[in-house]
Amino acid sequence: MYEERSSRLTGAVVWHITPDDIAPDGAAGRPVLPDGCMDLLWNEGRLLVAGPDTRAYTSHGPARRWAGLRFRPGTAPAFFGVPAHELRDQRVELADLWSATQVRRLAARVDAAADPVTALEDIALERAADLAAPERWVTRLVEALEAGRPVAATADELGIGARQLHRRSRNAFGYGPKTLARVLRLQRALRLARSGVPLAETAIRAGYADQPHLSRDVRELAGMPLGRLLGGG
């Protein structure tokens, strides 16, 4: 089963998966869709980092427990100390980014905790306390694109040139602002559809030209038809 809640870390979400959410063939029952985020992961003794995705990710392997902390878009690179584009579409060991001794100590701490989710959250809060707040442009860009604002208009409002915004966005989000806008538009559409809004209306309200445009984007980003993604087979 998959469950999530808002984290005590501002803008973040904590979540966990128990083995009954693993399909019989060993694949996780929930594909991870692109969302502009990066995650700190715990998997029974291992600490990993999920980089920003540009396509759906499905894990394979034996059924195990997972816990994670999903950072708000643009905030994880400062936490992990690496530009987001270096981890795009990857799952890497945290020890590849931090010292092995530190990671062993942190992994043992999570392993020993009654609740791995809370332990991960505590670790994130402790480290975040020593970090500066996200740059204002990051927050403003995410807010504007989540609301469906055009990239060009948002760049003008931020006073950042197109090339500079693309370079900054690759470091903060793993890809340029147009890809980020597309990913956030997909998430916006899924929220609408799952709340019961008809698909034709969902497409328009989310910023697509029409329902076929929405369907094409879902196939490209999620790797499956819209109906299947929404649970309709």
PDB file of C-alpha atoms in Angstrom:
ATOM      1  CA  MET A   1       0.000   0.000   0.000  1.00  0.00           C
ATOM      2  CA  TYR A   2       1.163   3.521  -0.814  1.00  0.00           C
ATOM      3  CA  GLU A   3       0.536   6.353   1.640  1.00  0.00           C
ATOM      4  CA  GLU A   4       1.802   9.927   1.815  1.00  0.00           C
ATOM      5  CA  ARG A   5       1.419  13.048   3.924  1.00  0.00           C
ATOM      6  CA  SER A   6       2.738  16.584   4.027  1.00  0.00           C
ATOM      7  CA  SER A   7       6.162  16.796   5.629  1.00  0.00           C
ATOM      8  CA  ARG A   8       7.321  19.033   8.439  1.00  0.00           C
ATOM      9  CA  LEU A   9       9.930  20.179   5.909  1.00  0.00           C
ATOM     10  CA  THR A  10       8.326  23.073   4.065  1.00  0.00           C
ATOM     11  CA  GLY A  11       6.860  22.071   0.706  1.00  0.00           C
ATOM     12  CA  ALA A  12       7.954  18.433   0.966  1.00  0.00           C
ATOM     13  CA  VAL A  13       5.945  15.209   1.108  1.00  0.00           C
ATOM     14  CA  VAL A  14       6.833  12.008   2.955  1.00  0.00           C
ATOM     15  CA  TRP A  15       5.572   8.635   1.779  1.00  0.00           C
ATOM     16  CA  HIS A  16       5.956   4.894   2.201  1.00  0.00           C
ATOM     17  CA  ILE A  17       5.206   1.722   0.272  1.00  0.00           C
ATOM     18  CA  THR A  18       4.565  -1.613   1.931  1.00  0.00           C
ATOM     19  CA  PRO A  19       5.002  -4.932   0.072  1.00  0.00           C
ATOM     20  CA  ASP A  20       1.325  -5.369  -0.753  1.00  0.00           C
ATOM     21  CA  ASP A  21       1.746  -2.536  -3.282  1.00  0.00           C
ATOM     22  CA  ILE A  22       4.168  -4.711  -5.262  1.00  0.00           C
ATOM     23  CA  ALA A  23       2.749  -6.547  -8.244  1.00  0.00           C
ATOM     24  CA  PRO A  24       3.136 -10.365  -8.537  1.00  0.00           C
ATOM     25  CA  ASP A  25       5.764 -10.004 -11.291  1.00  0.00           C
ATOM     26  CA  GLY A  26       7.944  -7.948  -8.950  1.00  0.00           C
ATOM     27  CA  ALA A  27       7.173  -4.579 -10.496  1.00  0.00           C
ATOM     28  CA  ALA A  28       5.901  -1.830  -8.251  1.00  0.00           C
ATOM     29  CA  GLY A  29       2.184  -1.352  -8.579  1.00  0.00           C
ATOM     30  CA  ARG A  30       2.464   2.435  -8.971  1.00  0.00           C
ATOM     31  CA  PRO A  31       4.612   3.902 -11.768  1.00  0.00           C
ATOM     32  CA  VAL A  32       6.412   7.032 -10.611  1.00  0.00           C
ATOM     33  CA  LEU A  33       5.430   9.839 -12.965  1.00  0.00           C
ATOM     34  CA  PRO A  34       7.510  12.929 -13.741  1.00  0.00           C
ATOM     35  CA  ASP A  35       6.652  15.647 -11.229  1.00  0.00           C
ATOM     36  CA  GLY A  36       9.644  18.013 -11.184  1.00  0.00           C
ATOM     37  CA  CYS A  37      10.782  16.598  -7.832  1.00  0.00           C
ATOM     38  CA  MET A  38      13.707  14.655  -6.372  1.00  0.00           C
ATOM     39  CA  ASP A  39      13.419  12.179  -3.487  1.00  0.00           C
ATOM     40  CA  LEU A  40      15.521  10.888  -0.621  1.00  0.00           C
ATOM     41  CA  LEU A  41      14.770   7.149  -0.446  1.00  0.00           C
ATOM     42  CA  TRP A  42      15.207   4.399   2.127  1.00  0.00           C
ATOM     43  CA  ASN A  43      14.931   0.750   1.102  1.00  0.00           C
ATOM     44  CA  GLU A  44      15.655  -1.673   3.952  1.00  0.00           C
ATOM     45  CA  GLY A  45      19.186  -0.648   4.787  1.00  0.00           C
ATOM     46  CA  ARG A  46      19.953   1.489   1.733  1.00  0.00           C
ATOM     47  CA  LEU A  47      19.717   5.236   1.238  1.00  0.00           C
ATOM     48  CA  LEU A  48      19.271   6.393  -2.332  1.00  0.00           C
ATOM     49  CA  VAL A  49      18.430   9.494  -4.330  1.00  0.00           C
ATOM     50  CA  ALA A  50      15.806   9.627  -7.064  1.00  0.00           C
ATOM     51  CA  GLY A  51      16.707  12.240  -9.624  1.00  0.00           C
ATOM     52  CA  PRO A  52      14.148  14.252 -11.610  1.00  0.00           C
ATOM     53  CA  ASP A  53      12.301  12.070 -14.114  1.00  0.00           C
ATOM     54  CA  THR A  54      11.425  12.861 -17.714  1.00  0.00           C
ATOM     55  CA  ARG A  55       9.453   9.622 -18.132  1.00  0.00           C
ATOM     56  CA  ALA A  56       7.593   7.165 -15.942  1.00  0.00           C
ATOM     57  CA  TYR A  57       9.766   5.031 -13.680  1.00  0.00           C
ATOM     58  CA  THR A  58       8.763   1.558 -12.492  1.00  0.00           C
ATOM     59  CA  SER A  59      10.984  -0.386 -10.104  1.00  0.00           C
ATOM     60  CA  HIS A  60      11.552  -4.114 -10.461  1.00  0.00           C
ATOM     61  CA  GLY A  61      12.710  -6.596  -7.880  1.00  0.00           C
ATOM     62  CA  PRO A  62      11.513  -8.448  -4.794  1.00  0.00           C
ATOM     63  CA  ALA A  63       8.796  -6.929  -2.644  1.00  0.00           C
ATOM     64  CA  ARG A  64      10.300  -4.639  -0.031  1.00  0.00           C
ATOM     65  CA  ARG A  65       9.393  -1.645   2.074  1.00  0.00           C
ATOM     66  CA  TRP A  66      10.221   1.808   0.782  1.00  0.00           C
ATOM     67  CA  ALA A  67      10.125   5.174   2.503  1.00  0.00           C
ATOM     68  CA  GLY A  68      10.823   8.508   0.935  1.00  0.00           C
ATOM     69  CA  LEU A  69      10.866  12.254   1.257  1.00  0.00           C
ATOM     70  CA  ARG A  70       9.916  14.136  -1.898  1.00  0.00           C
ATOM     71  CA  PHE A  71      11.351  17.641  -2.076  1.00  0.00           C
ATOM     72  CA  ARG A  72       9.464  20.545  -3.596  1.00  0.00           C
ATOM     73  CA  PRO A  73      10.731  21.185  -7.153  1.00  0.00           C
ATOM     74  CA  GLY A  74      14.024  23.047  -7.225  1.00  0.00           C
ATOM     75  CA  THR A  75      14.927  22.593  -3.548  1.00  0.00           C
ATOM     76  CA  ALA A  76      16.774  19.247  -3.541  1.00  0.00           C
ATOM     77  CA  PRO A  77      20.050  20.156  -5.329  1.00  0.00           C
ATOM     78  CA  ALA A  78      21.176  22.321  -2.406  1.00  0.00           C
ATOM     79  CA  PHE A  79      20.324  19.480  -0.013  1.00  0.00           C
ATOM     80  CA  PHE A  80      22.238  16.825  -1.962  1.00  0.00           C
ATOM     81  CA  GLY A  81      25.019  19.138  -3.149  1.00  0.00           C
ATOM     82  CA  VAL A  82      24.749  18.270  -6.840  1.00  0.00           C
ATOM     83  CA  PRO A  83      23.057  19.934  -9.845  1.00  0.00           C
ATOM     84  CA  ALA A  84      19.761  18.245 -10.651  1.00  0.00           C
ATOM     85  CA  HIS A  85      20.639  17.523 -14.286  1.00  0.00           C
ATOM     86  CA  GLU A  86      23.454  15.214 -13.155  1.00  0.00           C
ATOM     87  CA  LEU A  87      20.824  12.888 -11.629  1.00  0.00           C
ATOM     88  CA  ARG A  88      18.141  13.181 -14.314  1.00  0.00           C
ATOM     89  CA  ASP A  89      16.280   9.864 -14.829  1.00  0.00           C
ATOM     90  CA  GLN A  90      18.579   8.099 -12.348  1.00  0.00           C
ATOM     91  CA  ARG A  91      18.390   6.315  -8.985  1.00  0.00           C
ATOM     92  CA  VAL A  92      21.780   6.504  -7.253  1.00  0.00           C
ATOM     93  CA  GLU A  93      23.212   5.527  -3.902  1.00  0.00           C
ATOM     94  CA  LEU A  94      23.434   8.443  -1.494  1.00  0.00           C
ATOM     95  CA  ALA A  95      27.003   7.268  -0.793  1.00  0.00           C
ATOM     96  CA  ASP A  96      27.861   8.331  -4.357  1.00  0.00           C
ATOM     97  CA  LEU A  97      27.154  11.914  -3.284  1.00  0.00           C
ATOM     98  CA  TRP A  98      28.063  11.988   0.412  1.00  0.00           C
ATOM     99  CA  SER A  99      30.774  10.263   2.422  1.00  0.00           C
ATOM    100  CA  ALA A 100      30.290   6.526   2.879  1.00  0.00           C
ATOM    101  CA  THR A 101      30.828   6.852   6.638  1.00  0.00           C
ATOM    102  CA  GLN A 102      28.104   9.473   6.952  1.00  0.00           C
ATOM    103  CA  VAL A 103      25.666   7.465   4.853  1.00  0.00           C
ATOM    104  CA  ARG A 104      26.282   4.253   6.845  1.00  0.00           C
ATOM    105  CA  ARG A 105      25.540   6.154  10.052  1.00  0.00           C
ATOM    106  CA  LEU A 106      22.357   7.670   8.632  1.00  0.00           C
ATOM    107  CA  ALA A 107      21.173   4.357   7.164  1.00  0.00           C
ATOM    108  CA  ALA A 108      21.676   2.620  10.512  1.00  0.00           C
ATOM    109  CA  ARG A 109      19.674   5.380  12.168  1.00  0.00           C
ATOM    110  CA  VAL A 110      16.733   4.875   9.788  1.00  0.00           C
ATOM    111  CA  ASP A 111      16.963   1.076  10.061  1.00  0.00           C
ATOM    112  CA  ALA A 112      16.724   1.278  13.858  1.00  0.00           C
ATOM    113  CA  ALA A 113      13.801   3.718  13.881  1.00  0.00           C
ATOM    114  CA  ALA A 114      10.278   2.600  14.654  1.00  0.00           C
ATOM    115  CA  ASP A 115       9.104   4.640  11.675  1.00  0.00           C
ATOM    116  CA  PRO A 116      11.550   5.020   8.751  1.00  0.00           C
ATOM    117  CA  VAL A 117       9.463   7.860   7.298  1.00  0.00           C
ATOM    118  CA  THR A 118       9.828   9.986  10.417  1.00  0.00           C
ATOM    119  CA  ALA A 119      13.536   9.162  10.635  1.00  0.00           C
ATOM    120  CA  LEU A 120      14.087  10.333   7.050  1.00  0.00           C
ATOM    121  CA  GLU A 121      12.109  13.466   7.789  1.00  0.00           C
ATOM    122  CA  ASP A 122      14.219  14.209  10.854  1.00  0.00           C
ATOM    123  CA  ILE A 123      17.421  13.808   8.843  1.00  0.00           C
ATOM    124  CA  ALA A 124      16.127  16.171   6.167  1.00  0.00           C
ATOM    125  CA  LEU A 125      15.056  18.768   8.725  1.00  0.00           C
ATOM    126  CA  GLU A 126      18.440  18.682  10.466  1.00  0.00           C
ATOM    127  CA  ARG A 127      20.366  19.197   7.228  1.00  0.00           C
ATOM    128  CA  ALA A 128      17.951  21.780   5.853  1.00  0.00           C
ATOM    129  CA  ALA A 129      18.411  23.894   8.982  1.00  0.00           C
ATOM    130  CA  ASP A 130      21.974  24.624   7.825  1.00  0.00           C
ATOM    131  CA  LEU A 131      20.969  25.539   4.260  1.00  0.00           C
ATOM    132  CA  ALA A 132      19.866  28.856   2.834  1.00  0.00           C
ATOM    133  CA  ALA A 133      16.272  29.253   1.698  1.00  0.00           C
ATOM    134  CA  PRO A 134      15.634  28.492  -1.996  1.00  0.00           C
ATOM    135  CA  GLU A 135      16.359  31.360  -4.336  1.00  0.00           C
ATOM    136  CA  ARG A 136      13.264  33.464  -4.894  1.00  0.00           C
ATOM    137  CA  TRP A 137      13.229  32.873  -8.659  1.00  0.00           C
ATOM    138  CA  VAL A 138      12.879  29.114  -8.076  1.00  0.00           C
ATOM    139  CA  THR A 139       9.747  29.537  -5.991  1.00  0.00           C
ATOM    140  CA  ARG A 140       8.253  32.124  -8.354  1.00  0.00           C
ATOM    141  CA  LEU A 141       8.923  29.990 -11.439  1.00  0.00           C
ATOM    142  CA  VAL A 142       7.332  26.877  -9.931  1.00  0.00           C
ATOM    143  CA  GLU A 143       4.308  28.817  -8.711  1.00  0.00           C
ATOM    144  CA  ALA A 144       3.793  30.438 -12.114  1.00  0.00           C
ATOM    145  CA  LEU A 145       4.167  27.226 -14.105  1.00  0.00           C
ATOM    146  CA  GLU A 146       1.963  25.279 -11.694  1.00  0.00           C
ATOM    147  CA  ALA A 147      -0.698  27.906 -12.339  1.00  0.00           C
ATOM    148  CA  GLY A 148      -0.322  27.435 -16.099  1.00  0.00           C
ATOM    149  CA  ARG A 149       1.545  30.654 -16.892  1.00  0.00           C
ATOM    150  CA  PRO A 150       3.511  30.588 -20.196  1.00  0.00           C
ATOM    151  CA  VAL A 151       7.262  30.130 -19.872  1.00  0.00           C
ATOM    152  CA  ALA A 152       8.156  33.213 -21.936  1.00  0.00           C
ATOM    153  CA  ALA A 153       5.843  35.475 -19.940  1.00  0.00           C
ATOM    154  CA  THR A 154       7.159  34.069 -16.668  1.00  0.00           C
ATOM    155  CA  ALA A 155      10.772  34.642 -17.739  1.00  0.00           C
ATOM    156  CA  ASP A 156       9.928  38.267 -18.538  1.00  0.00           C
ATOM    157  CA  GLU A 157       8.287  38.684 -15.146  1.00  0.00           C
ATOM    158  CA  LEU A 158      11.365  37.226 -13.455  1.00  0.00           C
ATOM    159  CA  GLY A 159      13.677  39.452 -15.463  1.00  0.00           C
ATOM    160  CA  ILE A 160      15.790  36.469 -16.517  1.00  0.00           C
ATOM    161  CA  GLY A 161      16.861  35.909 -20.117  1.00  0.00           C
ATOM    162  CA  ALA A 162      15.857  32.689 -21.878  1.00  0.00           C
ATOM    163  CA  ARG A 163      19.370  31.184 -21.971  1.00  0.00           C
ATOM    164  CA  GLN A 164      20.109  32.049 -18.373  1.00  0.00           C
ATOM    165  CA  LEU A 165      16.746  30.670 -17.231  1.00  0.00           C
ATOM    166  CA  HIS A 166      17.384  27.431 -19.101  1.00  0.00           C
ATOM    167  CA  ARG A 167      20.824  27.053 -17.507  1.00  0.00           C
ATOM    168  CA  ARG A 168      19.530  27.815 -14.027  1.00  0.00           C
ATOM    169  CA  SER A 169      16.572  25.489 -14.494  1.00  0.00           C
ATOM    170  CA  ARG A 170      18.791  22.553 -15.504  1.00  0.00           C
ATOM    171  CA  ASN A 171      20.693  22.967 -12.244  1.00  0.00           C
ATOM    172  CA  ALA A 172      17.577  23.388 -10.095  1.00  0.00           C
ATOM    173  CA  PHE A 173      15.094  21.020 -11.768  1.00  0.00           C
ATOM    174  CA  GLY A 174      17.140  18.740 -14.027  1.00  0.00           C
ATOM    175  CA  TYR A 175      15.790  20.168 -17.290  1.00  0.00           C
ATOM    176  CA  GLY A 176      14.730  23.418 -18.895  1.00  0.00           C
ATOM    177  CA  PRO A 177      11.640  25.450 -18.007  1.00  0.00           C
ATOM    178  CA  LYS A 178       9.633  24.179 -20.982  1.00  0.00           C
ATOM    179  CA  THR A 179      10.037  20.580 -19.840  1.00  0.00           C
ATOM    180  CA  LEU A 180       9.225  21.609 -16.275  1.00  0.00           C
ATOM    181  CA  ALA A 181       6.066  23.347 -17.522  1.00  0.00           C
ATOM    182  CA  ARG A 182       5.057  20.218 -19.424  1.00  0.00           C
ATOM    183  CA  VAL A 183       5.600  17.988 -16.387  1.00  0.00           C
ATOM    184  CA  LEU A 184       3.644  20.300 -14.093  1.00  0.00           C
ATOM    185  CA  ARG A 185       0.848  20.523 -16.679  1.00  0.00           C
ATOM    186  CA  LEU A 186       0.581  16.721 -16.639  1.00  0.00           C
ATOM    187  CA  GLN A 187       0.309  16.707 -12.861  1.00  0.00           C
ATOM    188  CA  ARG A 188      -2.316  19.451 -13.016  1.00  0.00           C
ATOM    189  CA  ALA A 189      -4.367  17.434 -15.515  1.00  0.00           C
ATOM    190  CA  LEU A 190      -4.186  14.274 -13.423  1.00  0.00           C
ATOM    191  CA  ARG A 191      -5.406  16.117 -10.334  1.00  0.00           C
ATOM    192  CA  LEU A 192      -8.376  17.452 -12.288  1.00  0.00           C
ATOM    193  CA  ALA A 193      -9.215  14.099 -13.882  1.00  0.00           C
ATOM    194  CA  ARG A 194      -8.946  12.219 -10.598  1.00  0.00           C
ATOM    195  CA  SER A 195     -11.282  14.731  -8.970  1.00  0.00           C
ATOM    196  CA  GLY A 196     -13.974  13.809 -11.486  1.00  0.00           C
ATOM    197  CA  VAL A 197     -13.609  16.586 -14.059  1.00  0.00           C
ATOM    198  CA  PRO A 198     -14.528  15.246 -17.547  1.00  0.00           C
ATOM    199  CA  LEU A 199     -11.454  14.639 -19.719  1.00  0.00           C
ATOM    200  CA  ALA A 200     -12.347  17.176 -22.398  1.00  0.00           C
ATOM    201  CA  GLU A 201     -12.742  19.849 -19.733  1.00  0.00           C
ATOM    202  CA  THR A 202      -9.630  18.615 -17.920  1.00  0.00           C
ATOM    203  CA  ALA A 203      -7.570  19.094 -21.079  1.00  0.00           C
ATOM    204  CA  ILE A 204      -8.655  22.711 -21.551  1.00  0.00           C
ATOM    205  CA  ARG A 205      -8.390  23.674 -17.894  1.00  0.00           C
ATOM    206  CA  ALA A 206      -4.932  22.107 -17.602  1.00  0.00           C
ATOM    207  CA  GLY A 207      -3.633  24.018 -20.627  1.00  0.00           C
ATOM    208  CA  TYR A 208      -3.802  21.477 -23.464  1.00  0.00           C
ATOM    209  CA  ALA A 209      -5.168  22.307 -26.907  1.00  0.00           C
ATOM    210  CA  ASP A 210      -7.740  19.514 -26.640  1.00  0.00           C
ATOM    211  CA  GLN A 211      -8.272  16.011 -25.241  1.00  0.00           C
ATOM    212  CA  PRO A 212      -6.169  14.248 -27.948  1.00  0.00           C
ATOM    213  CA  HIS A 213      -3.273  16.566 -27.018  1.00  0.00           C
ATOM    214  CA  LEU A 214      -3.661  15.506 -23.380  1.00  0.00           C
ATOM    215  CA  SER A 215      -3.765  11.837 -24.380  1.00  0.00           C
ATOM    216  CA  ARG A 216      -0.587  12.136 -26.465  1.00  0.00           C
ATOM    217  CA  ASP A 217       1.273  13.860 -23.659  1.00  0.00           C
ATOM    218  CA  VAL A 218       0.216  11.213 -21.157  1.00  0.00           C
ATOM    219  CA  ARG A 219       1.466   8.425 -23.455  1.00  0.00           C
ATOM    220  CA  GLU A 220       4.823  10.155 -23.907  1.00  0.00           C
ATOM    221  CA  LEU A 221       5.420  11.057 -20.260  1.00  0.00           C
ATOM    222  CA  ALA A 222       3.654   8.194 -18.475  1.00  0.00           C
ATOM    223  CA  GLY A 223       4.231   5.417 -21.020  1.00  0.00           C
ATOM    224  CA  MET A 224       0.608   4.268 -20.999  1.00  0.00           C
ATOM    225  CA  PRO A 225      -2.833   5.365 -22.188  1.00  0.00           C
ATOM    226  CA  LEU A 226      -4.695   7.937 -20.125  1.00  0.00           C
ATOM    227  CA  GLY A 227      -7.518   5.511 -19.265  1.00  0.00           C
ATOM    228  CA  ARG A 228      -5.101   2.954 -17.868  1.00  0.00           C
ATOM    229  CA  LEU A 229      -3.262   5.611 -15.880  1.00  0.00           C
ATOM    230  CA  LEU A 230      -6.538   6.716 -14.324  1.00  0.00           C
ATOM    231  CA  GLY A 231      -7.399   3.140 -13.429  1.00  0.00           C
ATOM    232  CA  GLY A 232      -9.866   2.419 -16.176  1.00  0.00           C
ATOM    233  CA  GLY A 233      -7.999  -0.499 -17.687  1.00  0.00           C
TER     234      GLY A 233
END
